[in-house]
Amino acid sequence: QTVDSATQITGVIAKSSLPGSGEPYDVRVAAASGLASSLENQINVDQSPVFQDAAGSLGTFDMSSAITPITVEAHDPESGGQVGFEIISGSLPGGLSGATTSSGYVISGTPSSVSSITTSTFTLRANDAASNTSTRQFTITINPVNYFGDGSDGALDTTP
């Protein structure tokens, strides 16, 4: 360890000395004078990304109306580096697309037409720079729009 300044100490330890089973690790600093201080839960090694969003529904939207973008967030607990995302099963509703950004996985677009209430289920994988991964399943529901207000599907019935 090296005392860099009044507010910073740099220490180096072999990764092999920090098994994942003991995480997160506390940091304790002690001076020869006996003065000491501890910070709990400060070091993580090879931890998987952590989702901020609960599994389940990301919302219900009307077809043919642009949605307000949805952001699914995850963070890397040990580095704070950017997390990448990919859909590993299922799919987004037609007309919607997703992309990894610095804010998270952003879903945007205009849902395609549906003839009945349609729920799309997909599993999103978050991965960090060390190739650690986490998965979470989400749904998005698209409602058909009834322009006639009569409960019909919008088709005009011309039967006498």
PDB file of N, CA and C in Angstrom, residues 1-5 8-14 27-32 43:
ATOM      1  N   GLN A   1       0.830  -1.175   0.000  1.00  0.00           N
ATOM      2  CA  GLN A   1       0.000   0.000   0.000  1.00  0.00           C
ATOM      3  C   GLN A   1       0.875   1.238   0.000  1.00  0.00           C
ATOM      4  N   THR A   2       0.321   2.323  -0.539  1.00  0.00           N
ATOM      5  CA  THR A   2       1.019   3.594  -0.614  1.00  0.00           C
ATOM      6  C   THR A   2       0.061   4.694  -0.186  1.00  0.00           C
ATOM      7  N   VAL A   3       0.519   5.566   0.701  1.00  0.00           N
ATOM      8  CA  VAL A   3      -0.276   6.724   1.084  1.00  0.00           C
ATOM      9  C   VAL A   3      -0.002   7.791   0.033  1.00  0.00           C
ATOM     10  N   ASP A   4      -1.012   8.041  -0.815  1.00  0.00           N
ATOM     11  CA  ASP A   4      -0.870   8.987  -1.912  1.00  0.00           C
ATOM     12  C   ASP A   4      -1.121  10.427  -1.483  1.00  0.00           C
ATOM     13  N   SER A   5      -2.038  10.606  -0.555  1.00  0.00           N
ATOM     14  CA  SER A   5      -2.383  11.944  -0.074  1.00  0.00           C
ATOM     15  C   SER A   5      -3.143  11.782   1.239  1.00  0.00           C
ATOM     16  N   GLN A   8      -6.200   9.616   0.117  1.00  0.00           N
ATOM     17  CA  GLN A   8      -6.108   8.462  -0.773  1.00  0.00           C
ATOM     18  C   GLN A   8      -4.954   7.543  -0.399  1.00  0.00           C
ATOM     19  N   ILE A   9      -5.301   6.252  -0.345  1.00  0.00           N
ATOM     20  CA  ILE A   9      -4.312   5.195  -0.142  1.00  0.00           C
ATOM     21  C   ILE A   9      -4.503   4.206  -1.277  1.00  0.00           C
ATOM     22  N   THR A  10      -3.414   3.805  -1.924  1.00  0.00           N
ATOM     23  CA  THR A  10      -3.487   2.827  -3.004  1.00  0.00           C
ATOM     24  C   THR A  10      -2.915   1.509  -2.501  1.00  0.00           C
ATOM     25  N   GLY A  11      -3.664   0.457  -2.708  1.00  0.00           N
ATOM     26  CA  GLY A  11      -3.213  -0.874  -2.313  1.00  0.00           C
ATOM     27  C   GLY A  11      -3.385  -1.837  -3.464  1.00  0.00           C
ATOM     28  N   VAL A  12      -2.542  -2.847  -3.521  1.00  0.00           N
ATOM     29  CA  VAL A  12      -2.610  -3.866  -4.564  1.00  0.00           C
ATOM     30  C   VAL A  12      -2.673  -5.225  -3.877  1.00  0.00           C
ATOM     31  N   ILE A  13      -3.608  -6.047  -4.346  1.00  0.00           N
ATOM     32  CA  ILE A  13      -3.736  -7.402  -3.800  1.00  0.00           C
ATOM     33  C   ILE A  13      -4.034  -8.337  -4.965  1.00  0.00           C
ATOM     34  N   ALA A  14      -3.515  -9.528  -4.892  1.00  0.00           N
ATOM     35  CA  ALA A  14      -3.750 -10.511  -5.955  1.00  0.00           C
ATOM     36  C   ALA A  14      -5.213 -10.919  -5.970  1.00  0.00           C
ATOM     37  N   VAL A  27     -12.881  -2.799   3.867  1.00  0.00           N
ATOM     38  CA  VAL A  27     -11.540  -2.211   3.835  1.00  0.00           C
ATOM     39  C   VAL A  27     -11.282  -1.596   5.207  1.00  0.00           C
ATOM     40  N   ARG A  28     -10.147  -1.993   5.812  1.00  0.00           N
ATOM     41  CA  ARG A  28      -9.766  -1.463   7.124  1.00  0.00           C
ATOM     42  C   ARG A  28      -8.377  -0.854   6.997  1.00  0.00           C
ATOM     43  N   VAL A  29      -8.246   0.374   7.477  1.00  0.00           N
ATOM     44  CA  VAL A  29      -6.976   1.082   7.444  1.00  0.00           C
ATOM     45  C   VAL A  29      -6.594   1.391   8.883  1.00  0.00           C
ATOM     46  N   ALA A  30      -5.343   1.053   9.247  1.00  0.00           N
ATOM     47  CA  ALA A  30      -4.859   1.305  10.614  1.00  0.00           C
ATOM     48  C   ALA A  30      -3.488   1.973  10.544  1.00  0.00           C
ATOM     49  N   ALA A  31      -3.313   2.997  11.341  1.00  0.00           N
ATOM     50  CA  ALA A  31      -2.028   3.701  11.422  1.00  0.00           C
ATOM     51  C   ALA A  31      -1.208   3.118  12.567  1.00  0.00           C
ATOM     52  N   ALA A  32       0.096   3.327  12.521  1.00  0.00           N
ATOM     53  CA  ALA A  32       0.979   2.856  13.586  1.00  0.00           C
ATOM     54  C   ALA A  32       0.582   3.455  14.927  1.00  0.00           C
ATOM     55  N   ILE A  43     -15.326  -3.834  -1.722  1.00  0.00           N
ATOM     56  CA  ILE A  43     -14.639  -4.492  -2.836  1.00  0.00           C
ATOM     57  C   ILE A  43     -15.447  -5.696  -3.312  1.00  0.00           C
TER      58      ILE A  43
END
